Coordinates of C-alpha atoms and ligand atoms in Angstrom, one line a residue:
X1 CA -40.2 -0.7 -1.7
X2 CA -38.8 0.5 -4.8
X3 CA -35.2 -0.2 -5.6
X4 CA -32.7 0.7 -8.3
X5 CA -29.7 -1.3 -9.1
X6 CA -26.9 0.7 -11.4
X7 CA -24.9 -1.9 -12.8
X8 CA -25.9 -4.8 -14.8
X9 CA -22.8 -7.4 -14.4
X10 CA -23.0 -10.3 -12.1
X11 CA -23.7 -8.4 -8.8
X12 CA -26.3 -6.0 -10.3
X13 CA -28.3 -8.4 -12.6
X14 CA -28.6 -11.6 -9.9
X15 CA -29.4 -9.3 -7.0
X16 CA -31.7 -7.5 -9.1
X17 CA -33.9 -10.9 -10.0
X18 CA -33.4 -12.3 -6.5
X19 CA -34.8 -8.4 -4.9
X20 CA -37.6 -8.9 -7.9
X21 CA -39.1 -12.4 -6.3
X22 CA -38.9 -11.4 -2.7
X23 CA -41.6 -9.3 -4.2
X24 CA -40.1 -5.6 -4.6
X25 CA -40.4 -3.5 -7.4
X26 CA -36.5 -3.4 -9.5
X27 CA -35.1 -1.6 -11.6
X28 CA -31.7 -2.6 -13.2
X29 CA -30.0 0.5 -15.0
X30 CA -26.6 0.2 -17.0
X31 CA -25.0 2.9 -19.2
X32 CA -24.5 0.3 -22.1
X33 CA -27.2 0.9 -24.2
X34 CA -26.8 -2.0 -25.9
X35 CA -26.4 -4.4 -23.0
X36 CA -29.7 -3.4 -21.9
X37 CA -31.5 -3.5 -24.9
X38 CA -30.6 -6.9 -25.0
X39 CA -32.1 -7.4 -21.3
X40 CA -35.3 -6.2 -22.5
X41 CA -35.2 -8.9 -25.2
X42 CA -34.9 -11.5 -22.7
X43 CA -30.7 -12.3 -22.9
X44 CA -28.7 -12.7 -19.8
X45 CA -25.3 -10.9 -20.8
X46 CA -23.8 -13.9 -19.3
X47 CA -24.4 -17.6 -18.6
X48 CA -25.5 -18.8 -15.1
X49 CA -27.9 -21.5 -14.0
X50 CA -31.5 -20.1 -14.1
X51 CA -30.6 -16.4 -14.3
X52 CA -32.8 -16.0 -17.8
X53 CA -35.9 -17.8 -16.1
X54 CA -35.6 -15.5 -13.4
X55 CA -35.0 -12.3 -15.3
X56 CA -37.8 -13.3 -17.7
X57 CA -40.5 -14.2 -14.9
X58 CA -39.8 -10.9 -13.3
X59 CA -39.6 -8.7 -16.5
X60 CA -42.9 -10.2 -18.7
X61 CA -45.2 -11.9 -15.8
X62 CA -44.7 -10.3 -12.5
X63 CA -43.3 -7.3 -14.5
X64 CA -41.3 -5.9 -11.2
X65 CA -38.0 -5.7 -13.2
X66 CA -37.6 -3.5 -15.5
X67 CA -34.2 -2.4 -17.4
X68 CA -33.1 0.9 -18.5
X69 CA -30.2 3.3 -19.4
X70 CA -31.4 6.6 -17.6
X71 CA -31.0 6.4 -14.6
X72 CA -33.1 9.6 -13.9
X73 CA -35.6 7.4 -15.3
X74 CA -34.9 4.3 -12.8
X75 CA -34.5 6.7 -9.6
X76 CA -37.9 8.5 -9.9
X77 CA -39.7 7.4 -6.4
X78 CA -36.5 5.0 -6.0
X79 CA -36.4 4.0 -1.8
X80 CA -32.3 2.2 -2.0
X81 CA -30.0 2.8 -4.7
X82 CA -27.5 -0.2 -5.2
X83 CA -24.1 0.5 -6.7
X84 CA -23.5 -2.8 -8.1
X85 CA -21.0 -1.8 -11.5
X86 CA -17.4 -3.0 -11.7
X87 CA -14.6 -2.6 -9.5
X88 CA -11.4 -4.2 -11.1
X89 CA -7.8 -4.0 -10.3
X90 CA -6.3 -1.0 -12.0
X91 CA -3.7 -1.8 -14.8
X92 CA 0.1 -2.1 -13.3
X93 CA -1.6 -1.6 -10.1
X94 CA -2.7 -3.7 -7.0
X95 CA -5.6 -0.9 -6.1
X96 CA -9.3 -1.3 -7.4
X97 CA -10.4 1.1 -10.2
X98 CA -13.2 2.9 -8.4
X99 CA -13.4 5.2 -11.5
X100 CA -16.7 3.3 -12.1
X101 CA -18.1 3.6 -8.2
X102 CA -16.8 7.4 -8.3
X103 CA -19.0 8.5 -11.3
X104 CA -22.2 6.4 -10.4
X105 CA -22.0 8.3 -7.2
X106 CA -22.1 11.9 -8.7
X107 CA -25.2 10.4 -10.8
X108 CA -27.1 9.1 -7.9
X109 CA -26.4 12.6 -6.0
X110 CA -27.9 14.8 -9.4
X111 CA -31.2 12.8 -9.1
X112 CA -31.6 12.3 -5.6
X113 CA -35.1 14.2 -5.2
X114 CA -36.5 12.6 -1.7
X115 CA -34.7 10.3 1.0
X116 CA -33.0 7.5 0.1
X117 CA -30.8 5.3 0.8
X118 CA -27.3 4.6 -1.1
X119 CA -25.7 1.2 -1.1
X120 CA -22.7 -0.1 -2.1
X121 CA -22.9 -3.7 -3.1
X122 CA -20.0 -3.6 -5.0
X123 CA -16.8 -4.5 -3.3
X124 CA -15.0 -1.6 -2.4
X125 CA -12.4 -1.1 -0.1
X126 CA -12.7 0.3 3.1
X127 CA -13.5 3.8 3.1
X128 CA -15.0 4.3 0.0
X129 CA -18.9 4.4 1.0
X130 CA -17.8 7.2 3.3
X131 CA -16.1 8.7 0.5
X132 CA -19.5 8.2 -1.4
X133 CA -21.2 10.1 1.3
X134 CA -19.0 13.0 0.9
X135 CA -19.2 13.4 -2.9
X136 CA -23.2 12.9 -2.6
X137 CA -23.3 15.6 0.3
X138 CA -21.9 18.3 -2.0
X139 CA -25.0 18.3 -3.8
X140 CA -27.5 16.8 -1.3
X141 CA -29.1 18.1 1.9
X142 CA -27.9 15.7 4.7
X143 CA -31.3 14.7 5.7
X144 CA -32.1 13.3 2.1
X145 CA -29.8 10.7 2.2
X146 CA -27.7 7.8 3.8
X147 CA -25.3 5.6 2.6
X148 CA -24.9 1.5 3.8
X149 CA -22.6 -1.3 3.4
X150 CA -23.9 -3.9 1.9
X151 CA -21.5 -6.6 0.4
X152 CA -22.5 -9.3 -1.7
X153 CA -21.4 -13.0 -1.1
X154 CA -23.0 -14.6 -4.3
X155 CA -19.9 -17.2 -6.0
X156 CA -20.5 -17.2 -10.2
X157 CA -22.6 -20.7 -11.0
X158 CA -24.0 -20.6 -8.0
X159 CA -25.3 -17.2 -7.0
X160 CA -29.1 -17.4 -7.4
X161 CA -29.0 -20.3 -4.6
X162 CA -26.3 -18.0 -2.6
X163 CA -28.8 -15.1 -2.8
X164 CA -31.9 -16.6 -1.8
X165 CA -30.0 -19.0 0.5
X166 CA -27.3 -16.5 2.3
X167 CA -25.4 -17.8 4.9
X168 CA -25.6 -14.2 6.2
X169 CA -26.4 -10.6 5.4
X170 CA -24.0 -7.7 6.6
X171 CA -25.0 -4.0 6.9
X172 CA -22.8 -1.6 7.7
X173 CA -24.6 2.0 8.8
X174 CA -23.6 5.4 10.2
X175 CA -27.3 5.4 12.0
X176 CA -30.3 3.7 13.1
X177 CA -32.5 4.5 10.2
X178 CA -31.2 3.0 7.8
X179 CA -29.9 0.0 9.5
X180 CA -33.9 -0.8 10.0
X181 CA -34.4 0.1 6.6
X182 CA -31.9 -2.7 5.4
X183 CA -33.3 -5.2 8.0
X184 CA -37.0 -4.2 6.5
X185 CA -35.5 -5.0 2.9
X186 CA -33.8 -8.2 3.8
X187 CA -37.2 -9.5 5.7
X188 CA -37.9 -12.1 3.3
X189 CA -35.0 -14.0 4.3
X190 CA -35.9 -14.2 8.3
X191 CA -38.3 -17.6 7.9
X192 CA -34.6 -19.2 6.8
X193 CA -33.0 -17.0 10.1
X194 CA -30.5 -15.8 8.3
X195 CA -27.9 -13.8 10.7
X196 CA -28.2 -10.4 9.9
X197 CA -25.0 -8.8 11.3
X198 CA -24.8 -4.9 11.9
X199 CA -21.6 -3.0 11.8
X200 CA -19.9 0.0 11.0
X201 CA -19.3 0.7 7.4
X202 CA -15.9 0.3 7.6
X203 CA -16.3 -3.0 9.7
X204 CA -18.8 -4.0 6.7
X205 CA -16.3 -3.3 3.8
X206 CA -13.4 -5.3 5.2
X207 CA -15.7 -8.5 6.2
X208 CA -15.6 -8.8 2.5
X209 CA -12.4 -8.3 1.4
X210 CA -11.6 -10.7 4.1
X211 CA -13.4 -13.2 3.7
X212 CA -12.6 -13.4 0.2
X213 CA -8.9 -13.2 1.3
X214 CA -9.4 -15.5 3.9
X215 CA -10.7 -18.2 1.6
X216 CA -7.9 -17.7 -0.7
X217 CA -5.4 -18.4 1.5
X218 CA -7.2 -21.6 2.7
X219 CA -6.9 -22.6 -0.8
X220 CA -3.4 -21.8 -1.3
X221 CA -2.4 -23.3 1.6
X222 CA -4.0 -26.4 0.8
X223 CA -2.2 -26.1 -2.7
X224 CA 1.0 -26.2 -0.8
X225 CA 0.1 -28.7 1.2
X226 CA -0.7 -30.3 -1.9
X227 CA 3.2 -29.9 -3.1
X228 CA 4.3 -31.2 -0.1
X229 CA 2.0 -34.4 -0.6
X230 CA 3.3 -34.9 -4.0
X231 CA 7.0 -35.2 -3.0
X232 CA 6.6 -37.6 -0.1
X233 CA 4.0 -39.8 -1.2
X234 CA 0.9 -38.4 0.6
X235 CA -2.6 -38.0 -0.6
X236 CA -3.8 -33.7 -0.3
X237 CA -7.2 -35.0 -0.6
X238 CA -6.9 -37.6 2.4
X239 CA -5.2 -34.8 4.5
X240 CA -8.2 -32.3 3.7
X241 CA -10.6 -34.8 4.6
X242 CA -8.9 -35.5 7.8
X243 CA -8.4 -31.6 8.5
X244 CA -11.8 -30.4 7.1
X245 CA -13.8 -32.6 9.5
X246 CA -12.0 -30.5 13.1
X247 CA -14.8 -28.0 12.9
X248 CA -12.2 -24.9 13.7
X249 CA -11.3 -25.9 10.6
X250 CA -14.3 -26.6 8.2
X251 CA -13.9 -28.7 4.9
X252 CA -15.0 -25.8 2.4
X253 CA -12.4 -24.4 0.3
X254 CA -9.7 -27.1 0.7
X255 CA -9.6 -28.8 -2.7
X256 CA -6.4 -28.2 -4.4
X257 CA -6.0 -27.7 -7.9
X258 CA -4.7 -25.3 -10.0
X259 CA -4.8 -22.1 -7.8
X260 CA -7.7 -19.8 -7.7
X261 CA -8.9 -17.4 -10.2
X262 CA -12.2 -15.9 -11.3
X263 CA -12.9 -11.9 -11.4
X264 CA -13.3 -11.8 -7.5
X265 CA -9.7 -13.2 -5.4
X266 CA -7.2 -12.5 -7.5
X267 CA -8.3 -8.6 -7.4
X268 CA -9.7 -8.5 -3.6
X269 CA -6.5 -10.1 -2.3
X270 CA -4.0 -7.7 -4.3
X271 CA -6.6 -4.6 -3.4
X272 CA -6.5 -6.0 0.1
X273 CA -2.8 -5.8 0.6
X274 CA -2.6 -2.4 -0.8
X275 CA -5.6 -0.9 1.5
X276 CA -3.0 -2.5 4.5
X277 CA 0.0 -0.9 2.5
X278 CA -1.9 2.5 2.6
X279 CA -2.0 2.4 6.4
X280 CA 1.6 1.1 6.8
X281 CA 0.9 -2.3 7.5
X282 CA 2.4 -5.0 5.9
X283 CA 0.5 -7.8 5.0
X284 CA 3.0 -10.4 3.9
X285 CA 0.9 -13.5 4.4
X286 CA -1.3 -11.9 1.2
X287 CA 1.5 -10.8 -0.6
X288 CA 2.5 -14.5 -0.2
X289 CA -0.8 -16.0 -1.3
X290 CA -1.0 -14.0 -4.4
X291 CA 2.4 -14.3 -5.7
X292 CA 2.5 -18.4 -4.9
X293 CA -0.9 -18.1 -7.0
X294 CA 0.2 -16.7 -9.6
X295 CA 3.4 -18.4 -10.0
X296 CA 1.3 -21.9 -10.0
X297 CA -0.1 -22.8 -13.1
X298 CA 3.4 -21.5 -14.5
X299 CA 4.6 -24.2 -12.3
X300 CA 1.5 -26.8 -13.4
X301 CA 2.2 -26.2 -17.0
X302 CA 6.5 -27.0 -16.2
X303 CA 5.6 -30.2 -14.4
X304 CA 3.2 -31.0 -17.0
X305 CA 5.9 -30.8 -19.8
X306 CA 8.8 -32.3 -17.8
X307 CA 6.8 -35.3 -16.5
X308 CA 6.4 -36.6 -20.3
X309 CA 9.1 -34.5 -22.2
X310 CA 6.4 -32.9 -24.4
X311 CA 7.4 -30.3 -27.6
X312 CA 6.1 -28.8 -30.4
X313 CA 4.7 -32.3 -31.7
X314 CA 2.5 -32.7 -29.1
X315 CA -0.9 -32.5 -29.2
X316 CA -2.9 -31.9 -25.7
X317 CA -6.6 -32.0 -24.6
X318 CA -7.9 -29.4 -22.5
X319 CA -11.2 -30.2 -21.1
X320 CA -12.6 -27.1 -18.9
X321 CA -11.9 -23.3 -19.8
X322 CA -14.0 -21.1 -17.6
X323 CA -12.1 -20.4 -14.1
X324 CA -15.0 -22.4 -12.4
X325 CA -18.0 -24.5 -13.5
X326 CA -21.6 -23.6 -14.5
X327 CA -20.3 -20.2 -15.5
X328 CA -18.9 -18.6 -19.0
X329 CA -16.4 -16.5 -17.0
X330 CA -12.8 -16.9 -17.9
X331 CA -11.5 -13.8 -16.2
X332 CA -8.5 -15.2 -14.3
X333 CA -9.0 -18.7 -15.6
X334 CA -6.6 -20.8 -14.2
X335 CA -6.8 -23.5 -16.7
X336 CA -6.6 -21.2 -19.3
X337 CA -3.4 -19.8 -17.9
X338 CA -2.0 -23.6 -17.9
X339 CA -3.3 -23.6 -21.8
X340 CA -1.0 -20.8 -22.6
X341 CA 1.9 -21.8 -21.1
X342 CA 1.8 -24.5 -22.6
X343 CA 1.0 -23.0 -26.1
X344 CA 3.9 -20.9 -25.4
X345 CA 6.3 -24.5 -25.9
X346 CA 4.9 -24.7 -29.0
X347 CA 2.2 -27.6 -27.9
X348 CA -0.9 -27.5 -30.1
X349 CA -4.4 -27.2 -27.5
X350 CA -7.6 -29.1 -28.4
X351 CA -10.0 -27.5 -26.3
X352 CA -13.5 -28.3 -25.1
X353 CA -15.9 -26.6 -22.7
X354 CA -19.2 -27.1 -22.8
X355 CA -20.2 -23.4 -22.1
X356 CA -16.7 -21.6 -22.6
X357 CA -15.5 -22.3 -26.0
X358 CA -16.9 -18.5 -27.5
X359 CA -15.9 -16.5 -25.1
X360 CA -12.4 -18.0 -25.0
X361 CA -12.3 -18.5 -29.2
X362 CA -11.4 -14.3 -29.6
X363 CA -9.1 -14.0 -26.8
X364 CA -6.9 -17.5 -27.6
X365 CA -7.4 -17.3 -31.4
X366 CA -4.7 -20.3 -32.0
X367 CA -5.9 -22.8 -29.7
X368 CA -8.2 -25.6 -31.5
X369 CA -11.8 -25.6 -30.3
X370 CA -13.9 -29.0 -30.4
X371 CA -17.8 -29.7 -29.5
X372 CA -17.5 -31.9 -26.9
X373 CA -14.4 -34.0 -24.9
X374 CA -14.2 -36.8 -27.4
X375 CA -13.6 -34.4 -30.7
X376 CA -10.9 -32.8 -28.7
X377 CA -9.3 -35.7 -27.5
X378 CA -8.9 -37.3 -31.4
X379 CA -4.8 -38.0 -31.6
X380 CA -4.3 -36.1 -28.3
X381 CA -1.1 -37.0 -26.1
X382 CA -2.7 -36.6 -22.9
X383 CA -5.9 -34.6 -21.4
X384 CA -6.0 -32.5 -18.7
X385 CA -9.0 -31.5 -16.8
X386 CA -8.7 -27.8 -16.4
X387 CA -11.9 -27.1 -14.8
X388 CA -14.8 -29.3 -13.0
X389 CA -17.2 -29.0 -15.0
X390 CA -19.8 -32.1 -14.3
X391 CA -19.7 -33.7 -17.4
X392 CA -16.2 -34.2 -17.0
X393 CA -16.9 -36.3 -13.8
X394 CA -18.6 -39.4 -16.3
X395 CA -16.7 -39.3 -19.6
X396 CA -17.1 -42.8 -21.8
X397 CA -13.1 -43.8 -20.9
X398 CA -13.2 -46.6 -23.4
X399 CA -14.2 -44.1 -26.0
X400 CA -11.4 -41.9 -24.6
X401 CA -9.0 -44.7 -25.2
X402 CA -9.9 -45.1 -28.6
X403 CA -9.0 -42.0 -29.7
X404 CA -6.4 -40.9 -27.8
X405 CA -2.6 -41.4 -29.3
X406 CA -1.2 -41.6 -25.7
X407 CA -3.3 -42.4 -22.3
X408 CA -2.1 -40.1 -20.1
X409 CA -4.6 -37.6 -17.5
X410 CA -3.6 -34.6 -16.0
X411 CA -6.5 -34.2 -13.3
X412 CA -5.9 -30.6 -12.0
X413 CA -9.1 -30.8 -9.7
X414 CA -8.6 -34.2 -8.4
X415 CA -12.4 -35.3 -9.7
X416 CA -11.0 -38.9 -10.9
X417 CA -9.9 -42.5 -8.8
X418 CA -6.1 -43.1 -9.7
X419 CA -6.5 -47.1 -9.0
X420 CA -9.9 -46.9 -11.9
X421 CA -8.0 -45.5 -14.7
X422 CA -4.9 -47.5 -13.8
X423 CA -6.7 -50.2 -14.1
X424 CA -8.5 -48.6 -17.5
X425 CA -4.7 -48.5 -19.0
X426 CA -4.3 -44.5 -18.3
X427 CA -1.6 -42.7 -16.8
X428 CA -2.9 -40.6 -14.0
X429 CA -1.5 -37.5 -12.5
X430 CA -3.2 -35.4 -10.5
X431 CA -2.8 -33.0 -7.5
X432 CA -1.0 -33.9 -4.4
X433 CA -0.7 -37.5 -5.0
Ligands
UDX501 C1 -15.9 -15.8 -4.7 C2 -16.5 -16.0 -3.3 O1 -16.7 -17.3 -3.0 C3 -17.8 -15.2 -3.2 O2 -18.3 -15.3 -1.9 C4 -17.6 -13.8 -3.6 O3 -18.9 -13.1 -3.6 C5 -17.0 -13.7 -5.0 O4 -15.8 -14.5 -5.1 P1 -16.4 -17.0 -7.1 O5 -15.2 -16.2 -7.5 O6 -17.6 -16.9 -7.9 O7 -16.8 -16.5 -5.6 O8 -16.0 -18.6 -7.0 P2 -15.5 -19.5 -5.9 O9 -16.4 -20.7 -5.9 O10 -15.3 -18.9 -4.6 O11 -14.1 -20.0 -6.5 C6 -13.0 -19.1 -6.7 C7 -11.8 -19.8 -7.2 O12 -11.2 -20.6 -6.2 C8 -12.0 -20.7 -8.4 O13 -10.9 -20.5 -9.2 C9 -12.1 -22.1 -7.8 O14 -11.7 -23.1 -8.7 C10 -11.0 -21.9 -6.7 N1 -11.2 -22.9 -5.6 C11 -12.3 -22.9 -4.8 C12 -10.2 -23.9 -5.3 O15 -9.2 -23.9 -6.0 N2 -10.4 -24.8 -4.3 C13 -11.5 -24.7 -3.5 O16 -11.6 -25.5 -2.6 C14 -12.5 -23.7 -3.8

């Protein structure tokens, strides 16, 4: 099977490798000329956990991926066409900007030369693969094409594992042909009996947005919960574990912290509600989720400053600047968010991350940016662990305690024991305790 991926971000690039060693024969296109020229050279655009070893086995050894800008090129004897490019929320707006999905479609539909199948991968909402169908059908006799629902469930540091390892697949068709078509394609998977679930493509396009919705509002409901702790003496994480282990329940996505963010809730929950809005329904339990999420690190960064009266001669460690760890990604980073706010008071930031501190250098010029935890935490007033990364998780304490001016921790993902670094001499805050 030959397949063609058009897109080279996260989606494109890990589905891409992952379709390359079940064995097919991949081609990754991008209209950045310059992003794929660095493919070809062997550099991941971005960083996640064994992405380059994949991409390199697959382009030099195996030689099954290959990258290029034409997509003519890439779609000559293609079998499925992914669209895997970019679909973020508009500026001002809560909608996703399709302008991306909208033009790759008229692409596919000038080179569509035999049958094939179109898939959107992307996360669109619902509607929008039928809309695909239409704009390709202008130009294409019906019997040369179909369009699917594919979504992708991969989470950033992660998502080789989540690709290989699905917990399932969904495919959302118009007809039988090319729902056996995706089940042929996804045959690799069956020795792990992965559930492959069939549905229409509009069922298909809201399991994702769903889901992704769904798990966002676990986590901000756990991060109220969380508040709630905090003020009457309760422990979030002891009421997590107690609620995680009812099995209606499940103990994924219950670790409060600083609210979510990455390049994937934020936008489906606010593209979400508006899809609801469009059909006259109101979905206020969203509309709650996002706007308590973005209100909280405001809220983090306020009880951070009241709880030791900081100002403009105070001197903070951040530790942690992507919006997750084991990726670069700091689209939406929560922690970054908190950093700003806090800048904003006129407190000078000392950060560290370990993978991070580029990306984040041009877009937060006047933070300070250290090599590792201990540089940053030289004369600092407190530190606060912004994201999880693992290194955090064993830091040299009595180092720590050397340097620091003032011991005072601000976990904002709960990784540390309050009674150890009491007992080390540090002041410990963290989340719902
Ligand atoms: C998410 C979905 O999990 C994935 O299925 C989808 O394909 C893309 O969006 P991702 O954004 O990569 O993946 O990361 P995820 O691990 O889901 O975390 C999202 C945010 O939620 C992060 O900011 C994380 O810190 C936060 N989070 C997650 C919590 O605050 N608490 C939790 O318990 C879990």
């Amino acid at each position: 099977m030959k397949l063609v991926l058009v897109g080279t971000g996260y989606v494109g690039l890990v589905s891409g490798s992952c379709f390359a060693e079940f064995g097919y024969d991949v081609t990754c296109v991008d209209k950045d000329k310059s992003r794929i020229l660095e493919l070809k050279k062997g550099k991941c655009p971005f960083f996640e956990p064994g992405i380059e070893e994949l991409l390199s086995k697959h382009r030099d050894q195996t030689k099954l991926l290959s990258f290029t800008s034409s997509l003519p090129e890439a779609m000559e004897g293609a079998d499925i066409i992914f669209i895997t490019v970019g679909t973020p929320s508009k500026r001002l707006e809560e909608d996703a900007d399709l302008s991306a999905v909208w033009n790759v479609a008229k692409d596919i539909a000038n080179n569509i030369k035999k049958y094939s199948l179109v898939v959107t991968k992307s996360t669109v909402p619902v509607g929008t693969t039928k809309e695909i169908k239409k704009i390709i059908s202008k130009i294409v006799p019906k019997e040369n094409f179909d369009v699917v629902s594919n979504p992708e469930f991969l989470r950033e540091g992660s998502a080789i594992n989540d690709f290989m390892r699905p917990d399932r697949i969904i495919i959302g068709a118009d007809n039988e042909k090319s729902t056996k078509i995706m089940k042929e394609l996804y045959r690799p998977l069956y020795l792990l009996e992965t559930p492959i679930i069939t549905s229409s493509i509009e069922s298909s396009e809201i399991i994702k947005y769903a889901s992704n919705s769904f798990l966002a509002t676990k986590i901000s409901f756990i991060n109220q919960v969380a508040d709630l702790c905090e003020s009457v003496g309760a422990d979030v994480q002891e009421v997590a574990k107690g609620m995680g282990v009812d099995k209606r329940i499940g103990s994924k996505f219950l670790n409060a912290g600083p609210g979510f963010g990455g390049s994937c809730f934020p936008k489906d929950v606010k593209a979400f509600t508006s899809s609801a809005k469009k059909q006259n329904i109101n979905f206020s339990i969203l509309e709650a989720v996002n706007s308590y999420n973005q209100n909280r690190p405001l809220e983090i960064s306020k009880k951070i400053i009241n709880l030791k009266k900081y100002n403009k001669n105070s001197k903070l460690a951040l530790f942690g600047l992507s919006f997750k760890p084991n990726t670069d990604d700091i689209r939406d980073s929560t922690s970054l968010k908190i950093a700003q706010h806090l800048f904003d008071q006129g407190i000078m930031i000392n950060c560290y991350d370990p993978v991070s501190n580029d990306n984040t250098m041009d877009l937060f010029p006047k933070f300070n940016f250290f090599k590792n935890a201990y540089e940053a935490s030289e004369g600092a007033d407190a530190i606060i662990i912004g994201t999880e990364w693992n290194e955090f998780r064993a830091l040299n304490f009595l180092k720590l305690k050397s340097l620091m001016k003032n011991l005072v921790i601000f976990d904002l993902r709960n990784i540390y024991n309050k009674q150890e670094l009491s007992d080390l001499g540090f002041e410990y805050y963290g989340i719902g305790k």
